Amino acid sequence: PFAPGKSSLEKKQTWSLWFKVCAAIIPSGVLGVLFDDWMDAHLHNSYVVALMLILYGVAFIFVERRNQGQQVKVKNVHGIDLKTAMLIGCFQCLSLIPGTSRSGATILGGILLGVGRSAAAEFSFFLAIPTMLGASALKLVKFLGEGVKATGTEIGVLLVGCVVSFLVSMLVIRALMDYVRRSSF
């Protein structure tokens, strides 16, 4: 929103998009905070993970086939209205189940709601930023709340890992978005 040369409309669209992203993370944020310990205790096992990986792989195939040749209601990320953003955020709640891809759940949700593949994928990646920051902060607070101490070296390694992960993810997201625009899932 602060880039020089952006028109007033582009700035408005950017702020609107980030408002929708922030609204869309509320459902998973609330459920994640409330049920994190329960899910860790009951759902973190190989059976749940394997089942969810298979389920979403099959779901992508069916949704992709079902939508072949159909017109999409929303062709770009700025066309996603607040209601659709909130519903995509509800689909993101499915990713609280271990083995469920956060981006997979939100992309499938977007497609089922009439959002084009490319716009759904782009919105999903925007959702990842505050979602991953929030989830990481929650885990860090719990970790430190248990009395675990971190040395300066450990904090440094964690920060370097975060920066490298961010940079690599930006490259991968760009490549994936190019692929999604050209090909089916």
PDB file of C-alpha atoms in Angstrom:
ATOM      1  CA  PRO A   1       0.000   0.000   0.000  1.00  0.00           C
ATOM      2  CA  PHE A   2       2.944   2.354   0.453  1.00  0.00           C
ATOM      3  CA  ALA A   3       4.693   1.734  -2.849  1.00  0.00           C
ATOM      4  CA  PRO A   4       5.329   4.944  -4.781  1.00  0.00           C
ATOM      5  CA  GLY A   5       3.447   5.235  -8.021  1.00  0.00           C
ATOM      6  CA  LYS A   6       0.421   3.248  -6.886  1.00  0.00           C
ATOM      7  CA  SER A   7      -2.878   4.810  -7.812  1.00  0.00           C
ATOM      8  CA  SER A   8      -5.528   5.612  -5.241  1.00  0.00           C
ATOM      9  CA  LEU A   9      -7.618   2.671  -6.490  1.00  0.00           C
ATOM     10  CA  GLU A  10      -4.687   0.253  -6.145  1.00  0.00           C
ATOM     11  CA  LYS A  11      -4.018   1.449  -2.588  1.00  0.00           C
ATOM     12  CA  LYS A  12      -7.701   1.057  -1.718  1.00  0.00           C
ATOM     13  CA  GLN A  13      -7.754  -2.456  -3.194  1.00  0.00           C
ATOM     14  CA  THR A  14      -4.632  -3.400  -1.234  1.00  0.00           C
ATOM     15  CA  TRP A  15      -6.066  -2.162   2.073  1.00  0.00           C
ATOM     16  CA  SER A  16      -9.375  -3.876   1.313  1.00  0.00           C
ATOM     17  CA  LEU A  17      -7.586  -7.148   0.557  1.00  0.00           C
ATOM     18  CA  TRP A  18      -5.631  -7.045   3.824  1.00  0.00           C
ATOM     19  CA  PHE A  19      -8.813  -6.256   5.758  1.00  0.00           C
ATOM     20  CA  LYS A  20     -10.428  -9.364   4.231  1.00  0.00           C
ATOM     21  CA  VAL A  21      -7.332 -11.448   5.003  1.00  0.00           C
ATOM     22  CA  CYS A  22      -7.378 -10.306   8.637  1.00  0.00           C
ATOM     23  CA  ALA A  23     -11.099 -11.070   8.905  1.00  0.00           C
ATOM     24  CA  ALA A  24     -10.615 -14.491   7.294  1.00  0.00           C
ATOM     25  CA  ILE A  25      -8.033 -15.626   9.858  1.00  0.00           C
ATOM     26  CA  ILE A  26     -10.390 -15.048  12.796  1.00  0.00           C
ATOM     27  CA  PRO A  27     -12.183 -18.451  12.643  1.00  0.00           C
ATOM     28  CA  SER A  28      -8.998 -20.536  12.554  1.00  0.00           C
ATOM     29  CA  GLY A  29      -7.318 -18.259  15.083  1.00  0.00           C
ATOM     30  CA  VAL A  30     -10.127 -18.679  17.595  1.00  0.00           C
ATOM     31  CA  LEU A  31     -10.448 -22.438  17.080  1.00  0.00           C
ATOM     32  CA  GLY A  32      -6.674 -22.869  17.038  1.00  0.00           C
ATOM     33  CA  VAL A  33      -6.264 -21.157  20.398  1.00  0.00           C
ATOM     34  CA  LEU A  34      -9.224 -22.977  21.970  1.00  0.00           C
ATOM     35  CA  PHE A  35      -8.462 -26.491  20.717  1.00  0.00           C
ATOM     36  CA  ASP A  36      -4.679 -26.564  20.155  1.00  0.00           C
ATOM     37  CA  ASP A  37      -3.896 -28.705  23.199  1.00  0.00           C
ATOM     38  CA  TRP A  38      -6.818 -31.071  22.541  1.00  0.00           C
ATOM     39  CA  MET A  39      -5.762 -31.566  18.913  1.00  0.00           C
ATOM     40  CA  ASP A  40      -2.161 -32.165  19.963  1.00  0.00           C
ATOM     41  CA  ALA A  41      -3.344 -34.837  22.397  1.00  0.00           C
ATOM     42  CA  HIS A  42      -5.901 -36.574  20.169  1.00  0.00           C
ATOM     43  CA  LEU A  43      -5.160 -35.980  16.504  1.00  0.00           C
ATOM     44  CA  HIS A  44      -1.369 -35.944  16.174  1.00  0.00           C
ATOM     45  CA  ASN A  45      -0.838 -39.492  14.992  1.00  0.00           C
ATOM     46  CA  SER A  46       0.152 -41.195  11.769  1.00  0.00           C
ATOM     47  CA  TYR A  47      -3.360 -42.517  11.024  1.00  0.00           C
ATOM     48  CA  VAL A  48      -4.976 -39.078  11.038  1.00  0.00           C
ATOM     49  CA  VAL A  49      -2.143 -37.567   9.008  1.00  0.00           C
ATOM     50  CA  ALA A  50      -2.257 -40.346   6.388  1.00  0.00           C
ATOM     51  CA  LEU A  51      -6.046 -40.195   6.140  1.00  0.00           C
ATOM     52  CA  MET A  52      -6.081 -36.425   5.645  1.00  0.00           C
ATOM     53  CA  LEU A  53      -3.314 -36.485   3.037  1.00  0.00           C
ATOM     54  CA  ILE A  54      -5.246 -39.085   1.016  1.00  0.00           C
ATOM     55  CA  LEU A  55      -8.586 -37.322   1.510  1.00  0.00           C
ATOM     56  CA  TYR A  56      -7.319 -33.962   0.236  1.00  0.00           C
ATOM     57  CA  GLY A  57      -5.477 -35.539  -2.679  1.00  0.00           C
ATOM     58  CA  VAL A  58      -8.720 -37.174  -3.806  1.00  0.00           C
ATOM     59  CA  ALA A  59     -10.703 -33.988  -3.100  1.00  0.00           C
ATOM     60  CA  PHE A  60      -8.435 -31.976  -5.405  1.00  0.00           C
ATOM     61  CA  ILE A  61      -9.017 -34.471  -8.217  1.00  0.00           C
ATOM     62  CA  PHE A  62     -12.811 -34.415  -7.801  1.00  0.00           C
ATOM     63  CA  VAL A  63     -13.104 -30.642  -7.435  1.00  0.00           C
ATOM     64  CA  GLU A  64     -10.841 -30.051 -10.424  1.00  0.00           C
ATOM     65  CA  ARG A  65     -12.898 -32.425 -12.584  1.00  0.00           C
ATOM     66  CA  ARG A  66     -16.205 -31.000 -11.349  1.00  0.00           C
ATOM     67  CA  ASN A  67     -15.164 -27.464 -12.247  1.00  0.00           C
ATOM     68  CA  GLN A  68     -13.742 -28.172 -15.715  1.00  0.00           C
ATOM     69  CA  GLY A  69     -15.282 -25.799 -18.202  1.00  0.00           C
ATOM     70  CA  GLN A  70     -17.344 -23.918 -15.625  1.00  0.00           C
ATOM     71  CA  GLN A  71     -17.276 -20.143 -15.363  1.00  0.00           C
ATOM     72  CA  VAL A  72     -15.811 -18.823 -12.136  1.00  0.00           C
ATOM     73  CA  LYS A  73     -17.539 -16.018 -10.247  1.00  0.00           C
ATOM     74  CA  VAL A  74     -14.329 -14.413  -8.981  1.00  0.00           C
ATOM     75  CA  LYS A  75     -11.366 -14.178 -11.325  1.00  0.00           C
ATOM     76  CA  ASN A  76      -8.887 -12.164  -9.261  1.00  0.00           C
ATOM     77  CA  VAL A  77      -8.043 -11.818  -5.602  1.00  0.00           C
ATOM     78  CA  HIS A  78      -9.461  -8.280  -5.386  1.00  0.00           C
ATOM     79  CA  GLY A  79     -12.868  -9.600  -6.492  1.00  0.00           C
ATOM     80  CA  ILE A  80     -13.227 -11.723  -3.355  1.00  0.00           C
ATOM     81  CA  ASP A  81     -15.868 -10.116  -1.166  1.00  0.00           C
ATOM     82  CA  LEU A  82     -15.856 -10.144   2.643  1.00  0.00           C
ATOM     83  CA  LYS A  83     -18.395 -12.990   2.910  1.00  0.00           C
ATOM     84  CA  THR A  84     -16.375 -15.217   0.581  1.00  0.00           C
ATOM     85  CA  ALA A  85     -13.168 -14.326   2.431  1.00  0.00           C
ATOM     86  CA  MET A  86     -14.778 -15.313   5.747  1.00  0.00           C
ATOM     87  CA  LEU A  87     -16.019 -18.597   4.261  1.00  0.00           C
ATOM     88  CA  ILE A  88     -12.530 -19.347   2.937  1.00  0.00           C
ATOM     89  CA  GLY A  89     -11.336 -18.604   6.470  1.00  0.00           C
ATOM     90  CA  CYS A  90     -13.783 -21.234   7.733  1.00  0.00           C
ATOM     91  CA  PHE A  91     -12.259 -23.751   5.298  1.00  0.00           C
ATOM     92  CA  GLN A  92      -8.881 -22.833   6.776  1.00  0.00           C
ATOM     93  CA  CYS A  93     -10.151 -24.254  10.092  1.00  0.00           C
ATOM     94  CA  LEU A  94      -9.894 -27.702   8.494  1.00  0.00           C
ATOM     95  CA  SER A  95      -6.135 -27.244   8.391  1.00  0.00           C
ATOM     96  CA  LEU A  96      -6.054 -27.478  12.182  1.00  0.00           C
ATOM     97  CA  ILE A  97      -6.375 -31.238  11.667  1.00  0.00           C
ATOM     98  CA  PRO A  98      -2.873 -32.715  11.283  1.00  0.00           C
ATOM     99  CA  GLY A  99      -2.080 -33.829   7.744  1.00  0.00           C
ATOM    100  CA  THR A 100      -4.351 -31.201   6.223  1.00  0.00           C
ATOM    101  CA  SER A 101      -2.595 -28.692   4.035  1.00  0.00           C
ATOM    102  CA  ARG A 102      -3.571 -25.175   5.046  1.00  0.00           C
ATOM    103  CA  SER A 103      -3.209 -23.927   1.507  1.00  0.00           C
ATOM    104  CA  GLY A 104      -4.961 -27.016   0.141  1.00  0.00           C
ATOM    105  CA  ALA A 105      -7.986 -26.508   2.409  1.00  0.00           C
ATOM    106  CA  THR A 106      -8.285 -22.814   1.564  1.00  0.00           C
ATOM    107  CA  ILE A 107      -7.737 -23.279  -2.170  1.00  0.00           C
ATOM    108  CA  LEU A 108     -10.328 -26.061  -2.322  1.00  0.00           C
ATOM    109  CA  GLY A 109     -12.709 -23.934  -0.263  1.00  0.00           C
ATOM    110  CA  GLY A 110     -12.219 -20.983  -2.583  1.00  0.00           C
ATOM    111  CA  ILE A 111     -12.806 -23.073  -5.676  1.00  0.00           C
ATOM    112  CA  LEU A 112     -15.979 -24.595  -4.176  1.00  0.00           C
ATOM    113  CA  LEU A 113     -17.179 -21.037  -3.460  1.00  0.00           C
ATOM    114  CA  GLY A 114     -16.714 -20.008  -7.107  1.00  0.00           C
ATOM    115  CA  VAL A 115     -13.291 -18.387  -6.879  1.00  0.00           C
ATOM    116  CA  GLY A 116     -10.916 -19.126  -9.737  1.00  0.00           C
ATOM    117  CA  ARG A 117      -7.915 -21.387  -9.108  1.00  0.00           C
ATOM    118  CA  SER A 118      -5.396 -18.600  -9.426  1.00  0.00           C
ATOM    119  CA  ALA A 119      -7.315 -16.162  -7.204  1.00  0.00           C
ATOM    120  CA  ALA A 120      -7.977 -18.877  -4.598  1.00  0.00           C
ATOM    121  CA  ALA A 121      -4.298 -19.813  -4.517  1.00  0.00           C
ATOM    122  CA  GLU A 122      -3.216 -16.177  -4.257  1.00  0.00           C
ATOM    123  CA  PHE A 123      -5.681 -15.478  -1.427  1.00  0.00           C
ATOM    124  CA  SER A 124      -4.520 -18.639   0.318  1.00  0.00           C
ATOM    125  CA  PHE A 125      -0.926 -17.447   0.249  1.00  0.00           C
ATOM    126  CA  PHE A 126      -1.935 -14.046   1.622  1.00  0.00           C
ATOM    127  CA  LEU A 127      -3.771 -15.874   4.420  1.00  0.00           C
ATOM    128  CA  ALA A 128      -0.594 -17.797   5.212  1.00  0.00           C
ATOM    129  CA  ILE A 129       1.287 -14.727   6.412  1.00  0.00           C
ATOM    130  CA  PRO A 130      -0.780 -13.809   9.496  1.00  0.00           C
ATOM    131  CA  THR A 131      -1.820 -17.427  10.076  1.00  0.00           C
ATOM    132  CA  MET A 132       1.727 -18.746  10.250  1.00  0.00           C
ATOM    133  CA  LEU A 133       2.877 -15.796  12.343  1.00  0.00           C
ATOM    134  CA  GLY A 134       0.029 -16.333  14.790  1.00  0.00           C
ATOM    135  CA  ALA A 135       0.499 -20.106  15.020  1.00  0.00           C
ATOM    136  CA  SER A 136       4.246 -19.701  15.502  1.00  0.00           C
ATOM    137  CA  ALA A 137       3.737 -17.039  18.174  1.00  0.00           C
ATOM    138  CA  LEU A 138       1.267 -19.306  20.007  1.00  0.00           C
ATOM    139  CA  LYS A 139       3.720 -22.220  19.985  1.00  0.00           C
ATOM    140  CA  LEU A 140       6.565 -19.949  21.089  1.00  0.00           C
ATOM    141  CA  VAL A 141       4.540 -18.524  23.995  1.00  0.00           C
ATOM    142  CA  LYS A 142       3.576 -22.047  25.105  1.00  0.00           C
ATOM    143  CA  PHE A 143       7.163 -23.219  24.767  1.00  0.00           C
ATOM    144  CA  LEU A 144       8.551 -20.335  26.803  1.00  0.00           C
ATOM    145  CA  GLY A 145       5.632 -20.580  29.262  1.00  0.00           C
ATOM    146  CA  GLU A 146       6.780 -24.092  30.121  1.00  0.00           C
ATOM    147  CA  GLY A 147       9.968 -22.565  31.494  1.00  0.00           C
ATOM    148  CA  VAL A 148      12.228 -23.520  28.618  1.00  0.00           C
ATOM    149  CA  LYS A 149      15.131 -21.129  28.222  1.00  0.00           C
ATOM    150  CA  ALA A 150      16.654 -20.245  24.866  1.00  0.00           C
ATOM    151  CA  THR A 151      20.269 -19.216  24.428  1.00  0.00           C
ATOM    152  CA  GLY A 152      21.365 -16.369  22.186  1.00  0.00           C
ATOM    153  CA  THR A 153      22.698 -18.892  19.674  1.00  0.00           C
ATOM    154  CA  GLU A 154      19.383 -20.746  19.579  1.00  0.00           C
ATOM    155  CA  ILE A 155      17.475 -17.506  19.060  1.00  0.00           C
ATOM    156  CA  GLY A 156      19.908 -16.519  16.298  1.00  0.00           C
ATOM    157  CA  VAL A 157      19.497 -19.873  14.551  1.00  0.00           C
ATOM    158  CA  LEU A 158      15.700 -19.530  14.834  1.00  0.00           C
ATOM    159  CA  LEU A 159      15.775 -16.030  13.312  1.00  0.00           C
ATOM    160  CA  VAL A 160      18.075 -17.092  10.453  1.00  0.00           C
ATOM    161  CA  GLY A 161      15.786 -20.075   9.800  1.00  0.00           C
ATOM    162  CA  CYS A 162      12.753 -17.771   9.694  1.00  0.00           C
ATOM    163  CA  VAL A 163      14.397 -15.369   7.237  1.00  0.00           C
ATOM    164  CA  VAL A 164      15.640 -18.161   4.971  1.00  0.00           C
ATOM    165  CA  SER A 165      12.237 -19.884   5.079  1.00  0.00           C
ATOM    166  CA  PHE A 166      10.516 -16.628   4.168  1.00  0.00           C
ATOM    167  CA  LEU A 167      12.814 -15.962   1.209  1.00  0.00           C
ATOM    168  CA  VAL A 168      12.550 -19.516  -0.114  1.00  0.00           C
ATOM    169  CA  SER A 169       8.773 -19.501   0.288  1.00  0.00           C
ATOM    170  CA  MET A 170       8.532 -16.287  -1.737  1.00  0.00           C
ATOM    171  CA  LEU A 171      10.389 -17.960  -4.618  1.00  0.00           C
ATOM    172  CA  VAL A 172       8.315 -21.134  -4.378  1.00  0.00           C
ATOM    173  CA  ILE A 173       5.035 -19.211  -4.203  1.00  0.00           C
ATOM    174  CA  ARG A 174       5.948 -17.246  -7.309  1.00  0.00           C
ATOM    175  CA  ALA A 175       6.747 -20.462  -9.193  1.00  0.00           C
ATOM    176  CA  LEU A 176       3.590 -22.151  -7.924  1.00  0.00           C
ATOM    177  CA  MET A 177       1.391 -19.197  -8.915  1.00  0.00           C
ATOM    178  CA  ASP A 178       2.864 -19.297 -12.427  1.00  0.00           C
ATOM    179  CA  TYR A 179       2.116 -23.035 -12.570  1.00  0.00           C
ATOM    180  CA  VAL A 180      -1.470 -22.614 -11.280  1.00  0.00           C
ATOM    181  CA  ARG A 181      -2.176 -19.959 -13.914  1.00  0.00           C
ATOM    182  CA  ARG A 182      -1.016 -22.294 -16.693  1.00  0.00           C
ATOM    183  CA  SER A 183      -2.079 -25.758 -15.483  1.00  0.00           C
ATOM    184  CA  SER A 184      -4.656 -27.635 -13.455  1.00  0.00           C
ATOM    185  CA  PHE A 185      -3.884 -29.068 -10.035  1.00  0.00           C
TER     186      PHE A 185
END
